[in-house]
């Protein structure tokens, strides 16, 4: 194999470009937008090991985290930092579930440790609010989602020359797939020994015919609401999750989960959980909600933000700075037991999508699996 064509400039496409260049392959990278604007730039940038299901999902996430760390050594512009996380309990049932999680057989590889509230405040002194205890996960990390893709591309371009290496072709929408080739909207064909299609949540475009026609669609779309504040005046040393996250992440599918109180109606209405990460510029990225049924709302709902803001303020013990940005994002999620969707859609053409809410975390390891 000598040449790979990658379609899609999100994190999956970009990590495939990295994996191919590491193997000395030439890469042509197509993206329909002038600059990617999909899930990969709309997320928290959480490299989230703590919530992963035991077994293959945890293993994929741990390999990917190592991949991020390795890449960050070459590309500091990713903003990778091993800041860890604290998942906070506010009542007895959540506290017991955190203790159960800290006793999991795989707790050590996750870097889990149960902390009472004073110990949690020592780890993260910005948590001046009300909570009963915390689960620390030392393996969680963060990157800067708005910076990662351009930083990695600049690195790949710096390692190339005019005749070989990495070429970035934005503003080209893949319109047709053929064996070992893809045609963009201008009519130009691009050929490679391998074509990797990473078109994210675009389930009706070039990937459409290959995702339709199944008895049960192999992927679905999920929409999330997010916000970012102005700079917060304290350093938030870890990422933070609230007790609602215990209801969603498979790592917490333990006996104690059945004893959790019903979610607050405002959270239940939007399947909300609080995740909070401080950006390198001091601002706070806060989310999220989950909308599963299409057609999705085209606007963002203020009551979800009111709920998330109130939760964050309760845990931080102080008012949040004003919101500076609000947005929604959509990701593609595999509907079956597999961790993501991979299929050969034509000879020499592989479609890779559907990593769901773990795509930013797992992209480096998913890309490596393509070249195994
Ligand atoms: C709000 C939100 C928060 C999230 N938080 C996290 C998190 O903190 N941690 C985590 O691990 N995961 C998170 N995720 C999930 C993660 O962001 C996604 O799984 C991941 O970004 C998917 O990457 P992708 O490259 O497949 O898709 P995308 O980022 O959507 O990229 C696909 C790209 O393909 C391009 N494209 C589409 N069709 C064509 C075509 N025909 N021709 C050329 N280009 C095309 C698009 O323009 C786009 O740039 C979050 C997702 C959302 C929405």
Tab-separated table of C-alpha atoms and ligand atoms in Angstrom:
chain	number	residue	atom	x	y	z
A	1	UNK	CA	0.000	0.000	0.000
A	2	UNK	CA	1.288	3.486	-0.903
A	3	UNK	CA	-1.525	5.985	-1.005
A	4	UNK	CA	-4.594	6.565	1.182
A	5	UNK	CA	-7.485	8.921	0.479
A	6	UNK	CA	-9.298	10.070	3.621
A	7	UNK	CA	-12.744	11.654	3.333
A	8	UNK	CA	-13.792	13.844	6.267
A	9	UNK	CA	-11.672	16.259	8.265
A	10	UNK	CA	-13.117	15.485	11.719
A	11	UNK	CA	-11.158	13.680	14.398
A	12	UNK	CA	-11.710	10.231	12.872
A	13	UNK	CA	-10.502	11.299	9.435
A	14	UNK	CA	-7.596	13.232	10.917
A	15	UNK	CA	-6.460	10.319	13.091
A	16	UNK	CA	-6.601	8.068	10.034
A	17	UNK	CA	-4.313	10.534	8.277
A	18	UNK	CA	-1.941	10.386	11.257
A	19	UNK	CA	-1.991	6.571	11.331
A	20	UNK	CA	-1.349	6.367	7.577
A	21	UNK	CA	1.534	8.867	7.671
A	22	UNK	CA	3.108	6.922	10.566
A	23	UNK	CA	3.233	3.976	8.166
A	24	UNK	CA	4.925	6.102	5.521
A	25	UNK	CA	1.840	6.246	3.295
A	26	UNK	CA	0.915	9.276	1.202
A	27	UNK	CA	-2.373	10.806	2.301
A	28	UNK	CA	-4.873	12.944	0.406
A	29	UNK	CA	-7.404	14.350	2.878
A	30	UNK	CA	-10.742	15.711	1.592
A	31	UNK	CA	-13.180	17.814	3.621
A	32	UNK	CA	-16.382	19.358	2.303
A	33	UNK	CA	-16.170	22.490	4.483
A	34	UNK	CA	-13.453	25.147	4.357
A	35	UNK	CA	-12.712	24.039	7.943
A	36	UNK	CA	-14.364	21.149	9.827
A	37	UNK	CA	-17.390	22.214	11.883
A	38	UNK	CA	-18.852	18.891	12.971
A	39	UNK	CA	-18.892	16.980	16.259
A	40	UNK	CA	-15.094	17.009	16.544
A	41	UNK	CA	-14.954	20.757	17.159
A	42	UNK	CA	-18.216	20.945	19.131
A	43	UNK	CA	-17.332	18.508	21.891
A	44	UNK	CA	-15.849	18.882	25.379
A	45	UNK	CA	-12.465	17.544	24.373
A	46	UNK	CA	-12.800	14.974	27.122
A	47	UNK	CA	-10.581	11.941	26.752
A	48	UNK	CA	-12.918	9.986	28.951
A	49	UNK	CA	-11.805	6.644	30.330
A	50	UNK	CA	-13.854	6.693	33.533
A	51	UNK	CA	-17.290	5.918	32.114
A	52	UNK	CA	-16.318	3.205	29.639
A	53	UNK	CA	-17.779	-0.288	29.815
A	54	UNK	CA	-15.370	-2.934	31.090
A	55	UNK	CA	-13.654	-5.082	28.469
A	56	UNK	CA	-13.227	-4.029	24.835
A	57	UNK	CA	-14.562	-0.485	25.285
A	58	UNK	CA	-12.226	0.271	28.181
A	59	UNK	CA	-9.343	-1.308	26.319
A	60	UNK	CA	-10.051	0.804	23.198
A	61	UNK	CA	-10.241	3.973	25.315
A	62	UNK	CA	-6.990	3.208	27.147
A	63	UNK	CA	-5.143	2.530	23.884
A	64	UNK	CA	-6.578	5.742	22.467
A	65	UNK	CA	-5.567	7.746	25.503
A	66	UNK	CA	-2.019	6.470	25.084
A	67	UNK	CA	-2.308	7.492	21.421
A	68	UNK	CA	-3.329	11.028	22.379
A	69	UNK	CA	-0.433	11.291	24.805
A	70	UNK	CA	2.009	10.092	22.162
A	71	UNK	CA	0.614	12.478	19.551
A	72	UNK	CA	0.662	15.394	22.002
A	73	UNK	CA	4.391	14.874	22.530
A	74	UNK	CA	4.807	15.725	18.822
A	75	UNK	CA	1.893	18.179	18.590
A	76	UNK	CA	1.578	20.213	21.798
A	77	UNK	CA	-1.088	22.301	20.025
A	78	UNK	CA	-3.628	19.556	20.779
A	79	UNK	CA	-3.722	20.940	24.323
A	80	UNK	CA	-3.620	17.409	25.752
A	81	UNK	CA	-3.355	17.394	29.527
A	82	UNK	CA	-3.761	14.457	31.948
A	83	UNK	CA	-5.972	16.480	34.277
A	84	UNK	CA	-8.133	13.585	35.486
A	85	UNK	CA	-11.728	13.942	36.569
A	86	UNK	CA	-13.960	14.021	39.608
A	87	UNK	CA	-17.489	12.603	39.440
A	88	UNK	CA	-19.425	14.119	42.301
A	89	UNK	CA	-22.181	12.567	44.423
A	90	UNK	CA	-24.758	14.755	46.103
A	91	UNK	CA	-26.805	12.118	47.949
A	92	UNK	CA	-26.259	8.813	49.718
A	93	UNK	CA	-27.295	6.579	46.793
A	94	UNK	CA	-24.870	8.324	44.415
A	95	UNK	CA	-22.153	8.123	47.060
A	96	UNK	CA	-22.614	4.363	47.484
A	97	UNK	CA	-22.498	3.875	43.713
A	98	UNK	CA	-19.222	5.810	43.528
A	99	UNK	CA	-17.802	3.556	46.237
A	100	UNK	CA	-18.943	0.505	44.292
A	101	UNK	CA	-17.246	1.855	41.164
A	102	UNK	CA	-14.043	2.481	43.111
A	103	UNK	CA	-14.081	-1.217	44.060
A	104	UNK	CA	-14.480	-2.462	40.468
A	105	UNK	CA	-11.921	-5.116	39.474
A	106	UNK	CA	-10.653	-2.725	36.769
A	107	UNK	CA	-10.551	0.305	39.093
A	108	UNK	CA	-6.759	0.376	39.083
A	109	UNK	CA	-6.376	0.585	35.301
A	110	UNK	CA	-8.955	3.380	35.285
A	111	UNK	CA	-7.110	5.165	38.085
A	112	UNK	CA	-10.270	5.198	40.209
A	113	UNK	CA	-10.147	6.373	43.802
A	114	UNK	CA	-13.022	7.291	46.107
A	115	UNK	CA	-12.516	10.629	47.878
A	116	UNK	CA	-14.573	12.200	50.626
A	117	UNK	CA	-15.554	15.829	50.052
A	118	UNK	CA	-12.555	17.464	51.847
A	119	UNK	CA	-10.100	15.251	49.911
A	120	UNK	CA	-11.870	16.045	46.646
A	121	UNK	CA	-11.523	19.775	47.400
A	122	UNK	CA	-7.805	19.288	47.914
A	123	UNK	CA	-7.563	17.807	44.436
A	124	UNK	CA	-9.800	20.486	42.949
A	125	UNK	CA	-10.054	23.564	45.212
A	126	UNK	CA	-12.526	25.214	42.799
A	127	UNK	CA	-15.208	22.833	44.125
A	128	UNK	CA	-16.444	25.050	46.935
A	129	UNK	CA	-20.089	23.968	46.740
A	130	UNK	CA	-22.249	21.172	48.108
A	131	UNK	CA	-21.430	17.537	47.454
A	132	UNK	CA	-20.945	14.411	49.524
A	133	UNK	CA	-17.928	12.750	47.894
A	134	UNK	CA	-16.211	12.075	44.597
A	135	UNK	CA	-14.816	9.405	42.346
A	136	UNK	CA	-11.452	10.470	41.018
A	137	UNK	CA	-10.343	9.069	37.687
A	138	UNK	CA	-6.673	9.741	37.087
A	139	UNK	CA	-6.774	8.335	33.544
A	140	UNK	CA	-9.216	10.949	32.223
A	141	UNK	CA	-7.647	13.725	30.190
A	142	UNK	CA	-8.608	16.661	27.994
A	143	UNK	CA	-7.690	18.254	24.684
A	144	UNK	CA	-8.761	21.529	23.047
A	145	UNK	CA	-11.363	20.557	20.431
A	146	UNK	CA	-11.179	23.846	18.533
A	147	UNK	CA	-7.410	23.544	18.174
A	148	UNK	CA	-6.721	19.841	17.677
A	149	UNK	CA	-7.565	19.452	13.993
A	150	UNK	CA	-5.614	22.443	12.603
A	151	UNK	CA	-2.675	21.653	14.913
A	152	UNK	CA	-2.462	18.037	13.755
A	153	UNK	CA	-2.825	19.007	10.091
A	154	UNK	CA	-0.061	21.610	10.434
A	155	UNK	CA	2.142	18.890	11.904
A	156	UNK	CA	1.373	16.518	9.040
A	157	UNK	CA	1.983	19.239	6.449
A	158	UNK	CA	5.294	20.167	8.089
A	159	UNK	CA	6.428	16.561	7.635
A	160	UNK	CA	5.586	16.535	3.909
A	161	UNK	CA	7.037	17.915	0.703
A	162	UNK	CA	5.355	18.826	-2.588
A	163	UNK	CA	5.621	15.378	-4.133
A	164	UNK	CA	4.742	13.144	-1.202
A	165	UNK	CA	3.324	13.107	2.262
A	166	UNK	CA	0.121	14.767	3.353
A	167	UNK	CA	-2.195	16.926	1.224
A	168	UNK	CA	-5.232	18.732	2.660
A	169	UNK	CA	-8.051	19.473	0.239
A	170	UNK	CA	-10.856	21.409	1.978
A	171	UNK	CA	-14.010	22.566	0.212
A	172	UNK	CA	-14.385	19.263	-1.632
A	173	UNK	CA	-17.452	17.163	-0.982
A	174	UNK	CA	-17.205	13.478	-1.812
A	175	UNK	CA	-20.103	12.697	-4.143
A	176	UNK	CA	-19.476	9.181	-5.463
A	177	UNK	CA	-17.619	6.099	-4.366
A	178	UNK	CA	-16.062	3.520	-6.681
A	179	UNK	CA	-13.525	0.760	-6.033
A	180	UNK	CA	-10.369	2.396	-4.597
A	181	UNK	CA	-11.658	5.847	-5.566
A	182	UNK	CA	-13.881	8.748	-4.684
A	183	UNK	CA	-15.239	11.539	-6.890
A	184	UNK	CA	-15.663	14.992	-5.365
A	185	UNK	CA	-18.385	17.520	-6.241
A	186	UNK	CA	-16.150	19.224	-8.826
A	187	UNK	CA	-16.004	15.963	-10.755
A	188	UNK	CA	-12.389	15.186	-9.907
A	189	UNK	CA	-11.608	11.554	-9.060
A	190	UNK	CA	-9.162	10.707	-6.272
A	191	UNK	CA	-7.670	7.231	-6.243
A	192	UNK	CA	-5.876	5.374	-3.489
A	193	UNK	CA	-4.891	1.877	-2.508
A	194	UNK	CA	-7.316	2.530	0.332
A	195	UNK	CA	-10.113	5.093	0.694
A	196	UNK	CA	-11.323	5.719	4.256
A	197	UNK	CA	-14.672	7.495	4.515
A	198	UNK	CA	-15.138	9.290	7.867
A	199	UNK	CA	-18.132	11.477	7.162
A	200	UNK	CA	-19.437	11.574	10.730
A	201	UNK	CA	-23.155	12.095	11.249
A	202	UNK	CA	-23.819	12.718	7.535
A	203	UNK	CA	-25.862	9.549	7.180
A	204	UNK	CA	-27.519	10.499	3.903
A	205	UNK	CA	-24.569	11.686	1.835
A	206	UNK	CA	-21.949	9.524	0.210
A	207	UNK	CA	-22.248	7.022	3.068
A	208	UNK	CA	-26.040	6.971	2.791
A	209	UNK	CA	-26.551	4.023	0.442
A	210	UNK	CA	-24.243	1.934	2.626
A	211	UNK	CA	-26.018	2.763	5.867
A	212	UNK	CA	-29.510	2.245	4.456
A	213	UNK	CA	-31.009	-1.087	3.521
A	214	UNK	CA	-30.185	-2.851	6.751
A	215	UNK	CA	-33.070	-4.471	8.652
A	216	UNK	CA	-32.073	-2.160	11.514
A	217	UNK	CA	-29.956	0.930	10.701
A	218	UNK	CA	-26.423	0.349	12.053
A	219	UNK	CA	-26.115	3.968	13.210
A	220	UNK	CA	-28.346	6.669	14.619
A	221	UNK	CA	-27.834	10.346	15.302
A	222	UNK	CA	-27.832	12.034	18.711
A	223	UNK	CA	-28.029	15.798	19.297
A	224	UNK	CA	-26.472	17.550	22.298
A	225	UNK	CA	-26.636	21.106	23.668
A	226	UNK	CA	-23.479	22.806	24.934
A	227	UNK	CA	-22.302	26.168	26.238
A	228	UNK	CA	-19.098	27.966	27.065
A	229	UNK	CA	-18.697	30.717	29.673
A	230	UNK	CA	-16.329	33.622	29.849
A	231	UNK	CA	-13.126	32.969	31.806
A	232	UNK	CA	-13.743	31.610	35.315
A	233	UNK	CA	-11.662	33.279	38.005
A	234	UNK	CA	-10.332	30.037	39.584
A	235	UNK	CA	-8.401	27.137	38.159
A	236	UNK	CA	-10.579	24.045	37.819
A	237	UNK	CA	-7.856	21.444	38.112
A	238	UNK	CA	-9.903	18.411	36.957
A	239	UNK	CA	-12.817	17.829	34.637
A	240	UNK	CA	-16.046	17.460	36.615
A	241	UNK	CA	-19.139	15.269	36.185
A	242	UNK	CA	-22.285	15.232	38.299
A	243	UNK	CA	-24.308	12.320	39.653
A	244	UNK	CA	-26.537	12.290	36.568
A	245	UNK	CA	-23.578	10.962	34.578
A	246	UNK	CA	-23.823	7.797	36.718
A	247	UNK	CA	-27.117	7.100	34.973
A	248	UNK	CA	-25.612	7.122	31.495
A	249	UNK	CA	-22.082	5.748	31.517
A	250	UNK	CA	-21.838	1.949	31.339
A	251	UNK	CA	-19.007	1.781	33.909
A	252	UNK	CA	-21.647	2.605	36.521
A	253	UNK	CA	-24.007	-0.169	35.511
A	254	UNK	CA	-23.559	-1.736	38.954
A	255	UNK	CA	-26.139	-2.920	41.523
A	256	UNK	CA	-26.203	0.494	43.244
A	257	UNK	CA	-27.497	2.163	40.095
A	258	UNK	CA	-30.956	0.699	40.764
A	259	UNK	CA	-31.040	2.613	44.062
A	260	UNK	CA	-30.484	6.048	42.464
A	261	UNK	CA	-33.352	8.481	42.928
A	262	UNK	CA	-35.262	9.497	39.797
A	263	UNK	CA	-33.545	12.304	37.904
A	264	UNK	CA	-34.804	15.839	38.448
A	265	UNK	CA	-37.561	16.475	35.877
A	266	UNK	CA	-35.506	19.251	34.191
A	267	UNK	CA	-32.619	16.818	33.680
A	268	UNK	CA	-34.813	13.865	32.725
A	269	UNK	CA	-36.630	15.936	30.081
A	270	UNK	CA	-33.419	16.381	28.100
A	271	UNK	CA	-31.450	13.334	29.330
A	272	UNK	CA	-28.996	15.832	30.798
A	273	UNK	CA	-25.807	15.240	32.735
A	274	UNK	CA	-23.385	17.886	33.862
A	275	UNK	CA	-19.909	17.658	32.388
A	276	UNK	CA	-17.595	20.597	32.894
A	277	UNK	CA	-14.073	21.206	31.670
A	278	UNK	CA	-11.978	24.322	31.873
A	279	UNK	CA	-10.445	25.408	28.579
A	280	UNK	CA	-6.863	26.583	28.460
A	281	UNK	CA	-8.112	30.189	28.196
A	282	UNK	CA	-9.953	29.837	31.528
A	283	UNK	CA	-13.465	29.551	30.093
A	284	UNK	CA	-15.693	26.624	31.072
A	285	UNK	CA	-17.262	24.246	28.566
A	286	UNK	CA	-20.500	22.949	30.065
A	287	UNK	CA	-23.018	20.397	28.815
A	288	UNK	CA	-24.786	18.269	27.896
A	289	UNK	CA	-28.222	17.044	26.897
A	290	UNK	CA	-29.253	14.155	24.635
A	291	UNK	CA	-31.945	14.234	21.970
A	292	UNK	CA	-32.523	10.907	20.235
A	293	UNK	CA	-35.645	11.409	18.143
A	294	UNK	CA	-35.511	13.127	14.776
A	295	UNK	CA	-36.443	15.624	13.505
A	296	UNK	CA	-34.141	17.405	15.940
A	297	UNK	CA	-34.943	20.880	17.216
A	298	UNK	CA	-33.245	23.531	15.106
A	299	UNK	CA	-32.910	25.861	18.091
A	300	UNK	CA	-31.388	25.472	21.537
A	301	UNK	CA	-33.615	25.234	24.597
A	302	UNK	CA	-32.931	27.629	27.426
A	303	UNK	CA	-34.413	25.457	30.201
A	304	UNK	CA	-31.683	22.861	29.634
A	305	UNK	CA	-29.056	25.571	30.104
A	306	UNK	CA	-30.800	26.845	33.254
A	307	UNK	CA	-30.592	23.343	34.712
A	308	UNK	CA	-26.916	22.814	33.800
A	309	UNK	CA	-25.938	26.254	35.065
A	310	UNK	CA	-27.715	25.690	38.405
A	311	UNK	CA	-26.010	22.278	38.803
A	312	UNK	CA	-22.569	23.710	38.057
A	313	UNK	CA	-23.083	26.640	40.412
A	314	UNK	CA	-24.179	24.294	43.203
A	315	UNK	CA	-21.006	22.223	42.880
A	316	UNK	CA	-18.659	25.183	42.389
A	317	UNK	CA	-20.404	27.134	45.159
A	318	UNK	CA	-20.307	30.347	43.153
A	319	UNK	CA	-22.120	31.963	40.223
A	320	UNK	CA	-20.786	31.038	36.799
A	321	UNK	CA	-19.463	33.741	34.491
A	322	UNK	CA	-21.905	34.736	31.729
A	323	UNK	CA	-22.253	32.367	28.802
A	324	UNK	CA	-20.273	33.486	25.769
A	325	UNK	CA	-21.290	30.748	23.336
A	326	UNK	CA	-24.080	28.209	23.013
A	327	UNK	CA	-24.295	25.552	20.359
A	328	UNK	CA	-25.631	22.123	19.564
A	329	UNK	CA	-23.804	19.208	17.993
A	330	UNK	CA	-24.786	15.900	16.475
A	331	UNK	CA	-22.847	12.679	16.618
A	332	UNK	CA	-23.249	9.333	14.904
A	333	UNK	CA	-23.682	6.349	17.205
A	334	UNK	CA	-23.564	2.645	16.365
A	335	UNK	CA	-26.842	0.984	17.340
A	336	UNK	CA	-25.516	-2.555	17.773
A	337	UNK	CA	-23.078	-4.031	20.258
A	338	UNK	CA	-20.012	-2.909	18.276
A	339	UNK	CA	-18.094	0.119	19.546
A	340	UNK	CA	-18.335	1.887	16.185
A	341	UNK	CA	-19.393	1.146	12.626
A	342	UNK	CA	-16.867	-0.148	10.106
A	343	UNK	CA	-17.809	-1.645	6.753
A	344	UNK	CA	-16.159	-2.171	3.383
A	345	UNK	CA	-18.524	-0.272	1.083
A	346	UNK	CA	-16.618	-1.031	-2.125
A	347	UNK	CA	-13.353	-2.840	-2.843
A	348	UNK	CA	-10.670	-0.718	-1.204
A	349	UNK	CA	-13.178	1.675	0.408
A	350	UNK	CA	-13.893	1.525	4.140
A	351	UNK	CA	-16.560	3.517	5.975
A	352	UNK	CA	-15.740	4.297	9.609
A	353	UNK	CA	-18.246	6.207	11.739
A	354	UNK	CA	-20.599	5.834	14.692
A	355	UNK	CA	-18.281	6.023	17.723
A	356	UNK	CA	-21.015	7.989	19.528
A	357	UNK	CA	-20.117	10.055	22.567
A	358	UNK	CA	-16.682	8.442	22.801
A	359	UNK	CA	-15.379	9.457	19.360
A	360	UNK	CA	-12.974	12.157	20.499
A	361	UNK	CA	-11.590	9.782	23.115
A	362	UNK	CA	-11.249	6.715	20.931
A	363	UNK	CA	-10.321	8.141	17.500
A	364	UNK	CA	-6.563	7.394	17.691
A	365	UNK	CA	-7.198	3.717	18.492
A	366	UNK	CA	-10.037	3.362	15.958
A	367	UNK	CA	-7.735	4.687	13.232
A	368	UNK	CA	-5.004	2.239	14.239
A	369	UNK	CA	-7.518	-0.632	13.915
A	370	UNK	CA	-8.070	0.294	10.252
A	371	UNK	CA	-4.436	-0.420	9.482
A	372	UNK	CA	-4.081	-3.656	11.494
B	1	LIG	C1	-21.653	18.185	21.727
B	1	LIG	C2	-20.788	16.958	21.669
B	1	LIG	C3	-19.936	16.665	22.736
B	1	LIG	C4	-19.112	15.544	22.668
B	1	LIG	N1	-18.168	15.357	23.651
B	1	LIG	C5	-17.253	14.370	23.505
B	1	LIG	C6	-16.169	14.273	24.405
B	1	LIG	O1	-15.954	15.143	25.247
B	1	LIG	N2	-15.344	13.185	24.302
B	1	LIG	C7	-15.521	12.246	23.338
B	1	LIG	O2	-14.786	11.265	23.322
B	1	LIG	N3	-16.477	12.384	22.387
B	1	LIG	C8	-17.329	13.429	22.441
B	1	LIG	N4	-18.297	13.586	21.502
B	1	LIG	C9	-18.335	12.660	20.361
B	1	LIG	C10	-17.285	13.039	19.328
B	1	LIG	O3	-17.223	14.440	19.170
B	1	LIG	C11	-17.611	12.369	17.986
B	1	LIG	O4	-17.793	10.981	18.160
B	1	LIG	C12	-16.465	12.563	17.003
B	1	LIG	O5	-16.108	13.927	16.926
B	1	LIG	C13	-16.854	12.024	15.622
B	1	LIG	O6	-15.808	12.343	14.740
B	1	LIG	P1	-16.008	12.184	13.179
B	1	LIG	O7	-14.723	12.569	12.548
B	1	LIG	O8	-16.587	10.846	12.871
B	1	LIG	O9	-17.184	13.206	12.820
B	1	LIG	P2	-17.181	14.768	12.507
B	1	LIG	O10	-16.407	15.542	13.488
B	1	LIG	O11	-18.605	15.169	12.316
B	1	LIG	O12	-16.421	14.879	11.120
B	1	LIG	C14	-16.960	14.443	9.914
B	1	LIG	C15	-16.422	15.372	8.846
B	1	LIG	O13	-16.756	14.853	7.563
B	1	LIG	C16	-17.086	15.940	6.729
B	1	LIG	N5	-17.916	15.399	5.636
B	1	LIG	C17	-19.165	14.886	5.719
B	1	LIG	N6	-19.589	14.460	4.513
B	1	LIG	C18	-18.562	14.699	3.646
B	1	LIG	C19	-18.401	14.469	2.273
B	1	LIG	N7	-19.343	13.911	1.532
B	1	LIG	N8	-17.210	14.848	1.701
B	1	LIG	C20	-16.227	15.426	2.445
B	1	LIG	N9	-16.356	15.670	3.764
B	1	LIG	C21	-17.495	15.296	4.368
B	1	LIG	C22	-17.834	16.889	7.654
B	1	LIG	O14	-17.855	18.209	7.141
B	1	LIG	C23	-17.019	16.769	8.934
B	1	LIG	O15	-15.990	17.716	9.005
B	1	LIG	C24	-19.156	14.684	21.548
B	1	LIG	C25	-20.017	14.978	20.492
B	1	LIG	C26	-20.825	16.108	20.543
B	1	LIG	C27	-21.730	16.419	19.399
